[in-house]
Tab-separated table of C-alpha atoms and ligand atoms in Angstrom:
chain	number	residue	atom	x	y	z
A	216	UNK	CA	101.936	24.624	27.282
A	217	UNK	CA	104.330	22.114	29.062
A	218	UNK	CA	107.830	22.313	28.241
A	219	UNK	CA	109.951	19.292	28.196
A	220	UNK	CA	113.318	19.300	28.940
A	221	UNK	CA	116.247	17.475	27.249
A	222	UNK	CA	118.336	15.295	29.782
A	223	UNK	CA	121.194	18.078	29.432
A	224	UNK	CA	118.771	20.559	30.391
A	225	UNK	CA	117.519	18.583	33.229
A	226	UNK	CA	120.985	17.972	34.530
A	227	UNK	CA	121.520	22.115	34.770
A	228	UNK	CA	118.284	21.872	36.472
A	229	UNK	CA	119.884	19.650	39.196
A	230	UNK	CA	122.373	22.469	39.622
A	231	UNK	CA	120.147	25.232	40.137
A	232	UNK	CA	118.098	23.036	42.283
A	233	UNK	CA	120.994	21.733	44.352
A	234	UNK	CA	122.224	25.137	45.413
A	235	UNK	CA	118.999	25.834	46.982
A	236	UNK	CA	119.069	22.422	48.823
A	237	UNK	CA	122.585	23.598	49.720
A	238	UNK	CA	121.229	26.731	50.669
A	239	UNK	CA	118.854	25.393	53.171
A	240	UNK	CA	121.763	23.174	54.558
A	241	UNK	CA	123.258	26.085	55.606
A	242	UNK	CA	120.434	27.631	57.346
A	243	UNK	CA	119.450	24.361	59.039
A	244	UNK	CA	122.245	25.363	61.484
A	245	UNK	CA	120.787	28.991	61.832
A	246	UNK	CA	117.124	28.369	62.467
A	247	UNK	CA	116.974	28.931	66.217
A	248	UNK	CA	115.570	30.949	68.729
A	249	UNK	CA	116.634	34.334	68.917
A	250	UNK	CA	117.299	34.483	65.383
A	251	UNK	CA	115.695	37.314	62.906
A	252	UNK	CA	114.319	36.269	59.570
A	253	UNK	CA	115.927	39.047	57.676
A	254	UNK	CA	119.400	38.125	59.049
A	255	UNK	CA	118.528	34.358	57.568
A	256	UNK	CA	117.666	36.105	54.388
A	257	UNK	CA	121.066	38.113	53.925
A	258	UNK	CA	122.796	34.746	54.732
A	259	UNK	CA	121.063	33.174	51.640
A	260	UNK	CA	121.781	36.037	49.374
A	261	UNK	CA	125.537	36.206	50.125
A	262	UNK	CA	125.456	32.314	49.633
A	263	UNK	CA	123.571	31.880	46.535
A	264	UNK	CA	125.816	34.382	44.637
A	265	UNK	CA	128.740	33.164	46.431
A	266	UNK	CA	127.788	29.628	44.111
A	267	UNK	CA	127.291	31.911	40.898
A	268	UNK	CA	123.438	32.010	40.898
A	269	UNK	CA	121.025	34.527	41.803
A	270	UNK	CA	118.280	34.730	43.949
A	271	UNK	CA	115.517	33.434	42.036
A	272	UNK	CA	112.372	35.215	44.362
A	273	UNK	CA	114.239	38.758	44.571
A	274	UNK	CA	112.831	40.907	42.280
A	275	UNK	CA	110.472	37.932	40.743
A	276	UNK	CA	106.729	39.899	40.489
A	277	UNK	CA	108.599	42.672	42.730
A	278	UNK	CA	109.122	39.981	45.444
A	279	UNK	CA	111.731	41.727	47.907
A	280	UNK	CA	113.414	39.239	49.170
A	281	UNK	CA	115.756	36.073	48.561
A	282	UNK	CA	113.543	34.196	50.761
A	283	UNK	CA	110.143	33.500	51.608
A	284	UNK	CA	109.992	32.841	55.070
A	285	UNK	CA	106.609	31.969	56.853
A	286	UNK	CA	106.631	30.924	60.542
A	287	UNK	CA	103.475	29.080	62.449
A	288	UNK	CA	100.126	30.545	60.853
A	289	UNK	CA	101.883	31.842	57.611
A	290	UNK	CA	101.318	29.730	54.943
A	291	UNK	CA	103.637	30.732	52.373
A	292	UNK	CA	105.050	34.151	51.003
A	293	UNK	CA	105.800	35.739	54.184
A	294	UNK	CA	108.447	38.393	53.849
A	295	UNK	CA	112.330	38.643	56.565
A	296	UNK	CA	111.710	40.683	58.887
A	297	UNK	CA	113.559	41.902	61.836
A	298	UNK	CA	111.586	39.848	64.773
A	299	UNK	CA	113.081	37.071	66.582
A	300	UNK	CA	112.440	33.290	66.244
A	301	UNK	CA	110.942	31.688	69.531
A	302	UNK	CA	111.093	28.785	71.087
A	303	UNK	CA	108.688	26.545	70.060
A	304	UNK	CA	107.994	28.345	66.849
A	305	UNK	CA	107.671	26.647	63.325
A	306	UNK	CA	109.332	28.151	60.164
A	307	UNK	CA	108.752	27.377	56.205
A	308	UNK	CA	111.464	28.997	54.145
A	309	UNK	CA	111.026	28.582	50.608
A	310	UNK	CA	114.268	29.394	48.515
A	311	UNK	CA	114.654	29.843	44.619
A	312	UNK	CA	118.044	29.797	42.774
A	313	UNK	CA	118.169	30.686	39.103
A	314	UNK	CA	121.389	29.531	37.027
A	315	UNK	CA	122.323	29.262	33.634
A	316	UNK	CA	119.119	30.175	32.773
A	317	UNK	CA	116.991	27.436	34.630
A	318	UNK	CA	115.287	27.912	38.425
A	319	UNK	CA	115.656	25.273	41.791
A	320	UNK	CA	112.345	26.196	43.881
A	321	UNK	CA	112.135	24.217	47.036
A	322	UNK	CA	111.019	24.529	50.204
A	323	UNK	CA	111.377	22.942	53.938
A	324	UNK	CA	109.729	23.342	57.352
A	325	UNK	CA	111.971	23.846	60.445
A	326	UNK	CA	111.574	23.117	63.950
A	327	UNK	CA	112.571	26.282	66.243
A	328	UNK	CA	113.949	24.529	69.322
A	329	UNK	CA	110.995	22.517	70.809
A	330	UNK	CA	108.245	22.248	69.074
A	331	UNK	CA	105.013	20.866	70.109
A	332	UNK	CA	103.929	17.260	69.500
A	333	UNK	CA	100.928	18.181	67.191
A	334	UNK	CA	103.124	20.608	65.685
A	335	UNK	CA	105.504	17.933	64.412
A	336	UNK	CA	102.677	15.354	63.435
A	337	UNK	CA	101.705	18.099	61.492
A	338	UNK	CA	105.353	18.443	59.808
A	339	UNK	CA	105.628	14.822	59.373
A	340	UNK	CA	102.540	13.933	57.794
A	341	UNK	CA	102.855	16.526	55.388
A	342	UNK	CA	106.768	16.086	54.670
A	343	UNK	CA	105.054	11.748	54.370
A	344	UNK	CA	102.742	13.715	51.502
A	345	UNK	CA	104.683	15.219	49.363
A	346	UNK	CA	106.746	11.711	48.987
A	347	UNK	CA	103.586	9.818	48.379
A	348	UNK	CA	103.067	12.915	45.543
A	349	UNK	CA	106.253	11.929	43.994
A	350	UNK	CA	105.808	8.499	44.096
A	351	UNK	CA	102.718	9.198	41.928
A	352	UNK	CA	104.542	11.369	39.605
A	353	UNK	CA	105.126	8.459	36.869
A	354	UNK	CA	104.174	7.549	33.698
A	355	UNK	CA	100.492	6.121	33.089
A	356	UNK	CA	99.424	8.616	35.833
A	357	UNK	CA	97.807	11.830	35.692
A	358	UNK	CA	97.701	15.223	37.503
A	359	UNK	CA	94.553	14.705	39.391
A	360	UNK	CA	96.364	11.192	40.548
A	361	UNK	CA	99.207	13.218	42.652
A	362	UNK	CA	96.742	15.861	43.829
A	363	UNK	CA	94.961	12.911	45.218
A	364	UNK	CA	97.708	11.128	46.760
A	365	UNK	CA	98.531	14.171	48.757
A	366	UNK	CA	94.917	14.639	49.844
A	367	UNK	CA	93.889	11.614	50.754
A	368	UNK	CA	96.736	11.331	53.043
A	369	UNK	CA	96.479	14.682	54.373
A	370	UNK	CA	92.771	14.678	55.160
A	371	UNK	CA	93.131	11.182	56.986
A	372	UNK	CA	94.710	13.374	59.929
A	373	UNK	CA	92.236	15.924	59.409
A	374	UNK	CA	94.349	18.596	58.090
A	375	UNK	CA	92.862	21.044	55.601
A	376	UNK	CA	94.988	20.976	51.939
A	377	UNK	CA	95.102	25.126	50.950
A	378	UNK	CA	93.348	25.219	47.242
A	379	UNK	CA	94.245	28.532	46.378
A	380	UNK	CA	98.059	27.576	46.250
A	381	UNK	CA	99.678	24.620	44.189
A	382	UNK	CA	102.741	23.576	42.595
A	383	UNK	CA	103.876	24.050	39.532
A	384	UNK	CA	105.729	23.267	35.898
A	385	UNK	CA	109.660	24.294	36.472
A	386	UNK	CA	112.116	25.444	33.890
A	387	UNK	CA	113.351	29.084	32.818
A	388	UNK	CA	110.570	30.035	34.086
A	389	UNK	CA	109.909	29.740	37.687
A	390	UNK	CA	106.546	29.318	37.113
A	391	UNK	CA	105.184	27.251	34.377
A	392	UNK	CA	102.715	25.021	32.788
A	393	UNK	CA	101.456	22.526	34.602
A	394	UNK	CA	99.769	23.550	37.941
A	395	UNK	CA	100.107	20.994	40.523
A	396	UNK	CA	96.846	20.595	42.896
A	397	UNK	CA	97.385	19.224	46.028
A	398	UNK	CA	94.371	18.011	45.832
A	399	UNK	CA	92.323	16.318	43.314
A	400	UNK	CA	90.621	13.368	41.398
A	401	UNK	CA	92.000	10.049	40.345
A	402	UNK	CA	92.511	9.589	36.421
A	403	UNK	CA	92.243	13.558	35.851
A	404	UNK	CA	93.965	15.957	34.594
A	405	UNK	CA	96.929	16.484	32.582
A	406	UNK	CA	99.134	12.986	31.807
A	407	UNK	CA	102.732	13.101	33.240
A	408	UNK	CA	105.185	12.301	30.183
A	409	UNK	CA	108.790	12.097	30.073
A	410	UNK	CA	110.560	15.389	30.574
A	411	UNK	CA	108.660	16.890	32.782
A	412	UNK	CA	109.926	18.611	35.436
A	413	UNK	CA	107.567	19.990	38.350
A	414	UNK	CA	107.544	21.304	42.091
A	415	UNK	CA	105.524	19.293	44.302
A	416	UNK	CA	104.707	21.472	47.036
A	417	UNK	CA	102.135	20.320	49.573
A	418	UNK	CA	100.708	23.683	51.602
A	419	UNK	CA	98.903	21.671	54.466
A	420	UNK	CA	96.910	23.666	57.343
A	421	UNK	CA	96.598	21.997	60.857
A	422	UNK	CA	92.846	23.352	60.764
A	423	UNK	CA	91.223	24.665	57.924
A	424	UNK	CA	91.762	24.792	54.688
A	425	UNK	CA	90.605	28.561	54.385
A	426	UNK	CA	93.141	30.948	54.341
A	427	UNK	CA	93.574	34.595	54.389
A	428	UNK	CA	95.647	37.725	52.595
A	429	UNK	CA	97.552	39.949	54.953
A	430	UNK	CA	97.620	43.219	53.821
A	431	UNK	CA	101.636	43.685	52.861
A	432	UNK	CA	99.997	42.413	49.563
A	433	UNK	CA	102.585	38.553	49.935
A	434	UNK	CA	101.739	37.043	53.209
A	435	UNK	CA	99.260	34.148	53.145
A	436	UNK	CA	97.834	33.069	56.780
A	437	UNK	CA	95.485	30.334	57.700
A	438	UNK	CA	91.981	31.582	58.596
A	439	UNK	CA	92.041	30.128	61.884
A	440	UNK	CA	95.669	30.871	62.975
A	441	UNK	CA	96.400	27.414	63.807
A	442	UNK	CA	99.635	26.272	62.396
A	443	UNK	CA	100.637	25.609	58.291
A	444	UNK	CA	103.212	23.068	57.046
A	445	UNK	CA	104.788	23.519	53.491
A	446	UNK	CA	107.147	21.328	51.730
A	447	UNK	CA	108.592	21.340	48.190
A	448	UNK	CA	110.894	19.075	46.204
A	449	UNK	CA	111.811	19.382	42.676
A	450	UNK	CA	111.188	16.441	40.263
A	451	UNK	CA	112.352	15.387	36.943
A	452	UNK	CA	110.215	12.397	34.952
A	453	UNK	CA	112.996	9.955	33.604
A	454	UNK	CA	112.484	6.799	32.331
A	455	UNK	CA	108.404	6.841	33.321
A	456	UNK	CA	110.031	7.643	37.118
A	457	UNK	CA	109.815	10.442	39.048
A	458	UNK	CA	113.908	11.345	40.025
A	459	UNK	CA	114.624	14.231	42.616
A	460	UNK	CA	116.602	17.160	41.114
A	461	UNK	CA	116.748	19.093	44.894
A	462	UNK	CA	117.516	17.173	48.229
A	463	UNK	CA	116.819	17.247	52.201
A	464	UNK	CA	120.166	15.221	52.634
A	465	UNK	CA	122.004	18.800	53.483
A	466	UNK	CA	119.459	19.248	56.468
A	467	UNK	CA	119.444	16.352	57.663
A	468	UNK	CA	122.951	16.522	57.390
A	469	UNK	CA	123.117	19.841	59.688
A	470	UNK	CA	121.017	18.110	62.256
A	471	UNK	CA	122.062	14.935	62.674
A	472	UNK	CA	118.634	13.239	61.409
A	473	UNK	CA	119.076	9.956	59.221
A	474	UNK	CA	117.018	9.821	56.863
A	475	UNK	CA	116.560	6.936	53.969
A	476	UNK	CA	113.598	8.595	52.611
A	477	UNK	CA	114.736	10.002	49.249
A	478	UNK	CA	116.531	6.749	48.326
A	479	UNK	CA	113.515	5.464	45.961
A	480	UNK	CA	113.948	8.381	43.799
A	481	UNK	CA	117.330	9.192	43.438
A	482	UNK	CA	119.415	9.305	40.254
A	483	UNK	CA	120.600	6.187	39.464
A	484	UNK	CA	124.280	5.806	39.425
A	485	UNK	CA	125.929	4.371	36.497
A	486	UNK	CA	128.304	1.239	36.701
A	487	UNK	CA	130.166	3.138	33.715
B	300	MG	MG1	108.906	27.372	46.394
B	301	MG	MG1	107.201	26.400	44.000
């Protein structure tokens, strides 16, 4: 069943979610060469409770870790560990806050120093995806309507979209009601209504779409080790319009990139 949220609730979702964007902020200025994983994952911790949340992965279905952190072939899941980041290399780190009783979930790709061209057409197009997903998050459309927006877009490159994996309802529960395809048919599914709130997370393989289990029981790979973007905002529906609860802004910040992308779907502020 979906659960719709009251504005006040959606407003201490903005919290939740806006420590994790903070979160990733702060790591922007980590991710480099050299670098371990696990040390990236203690940072997190410290910082998430430092801003009176906790981690919302650690523990969450025995998860051991504050981050999932999934470099080059690793689709999602992947768990710190104590091996360096190399040049070149590509890292997803998914983060989860949980306060006041309501979960952020969001998730960006990083560039490890210099990164391949294809690499970062590969970043772009599916960062490009998951806004043309929001944009189709509004009333009048359906499920199968974002799934589609992402796919389409994906597949012109030739990327494969990962089925096994999709986004998701968010609330107290870090998983909920709906599922979120990245993939899909126009006019199906479930019909978006005010008060939703959802994590669009496109999971977009270079190659194929097949994927595989490594056997630490988390770790998702692609099936033909070529490289896996992931991206994941987190987005309220106000007003019959999708509005961002979690932000790239402290990235981009940390790096120096401008970026007017989010501006569409921002709150709006009030001439009050
Ligand atoms: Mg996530
Ligand atoms: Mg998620």
């Amino acid at each position: 069943m979906v659960k719709i949220k009251s504005l006040e609730e959606i407003e201490l979702m903005r919290e939740s979610a806006l420590i994790v964007s903070r979160t990733l902020g702060m790591l922007a200025k980590e991710i480099k060469p050299g670098v371990t994983t696990l040390h990236l994952d203690r940072l997190a911790e410290t910082f998430i409770r430092d801003h009176g949340a906790e981690p919302g992965f650690l523990g969450l279905y025995d998860f051991p870790n504050t981050l999932c952190v999934s470099p080059n072939e690793q689709v999602v899941h992947g768990i710190p560990n104590d091996q360096p980041l190399e040049d070149g290399d590509i890292l997803s780190v998914d983060c989860g806050a949980l306060k006041n009783g309501f979960y952020g979930d969001h998730a960006y790709t990083f560039e490890v120093g210099t990164v391949a061209d294809e690499t970062k057409k590969l970043l772009e197009v599916t960062k490009k995806s998951l806004y043309l997903g929001i944009e189709a998050f509004r009333l009048g459309n359906r499920v199968g309507d974002l799934g589609h927006a992402i796919q389409t877009y994906t597949e012109s490159f030739g990327y494969g979209v990962v089925r096994e994996l999709v986004g998701h309802g968010l609330g107290t529960k870090m998983h909920e009601a709906p599922e979120i395809p990245n993939y899909g048919k126009r006019g199906r599914g479930k019909k978006f209504i005010n008060g939703m709130v959802i994590a669009i997370e496109p999971m977009i393989n270079q190659g194929t779409k097949k994927i595989r289990h490594y056997k630490d029981g988390w770790t998702i790979k692609t099936a033909d080790k070529r490289p896996s973007a992931h991206f994941e905002h987190n987005v309220a529906l106000i007003d019959g319009k999708p509005q961002l609860l979690s932000t790239f802004d402290f990235i981009y910040e940390a790096l120096g990139i401008p970026s007017e992308e989010e501006a569409p779907f921002k709150k709006p502020k009030t001439n009050a």
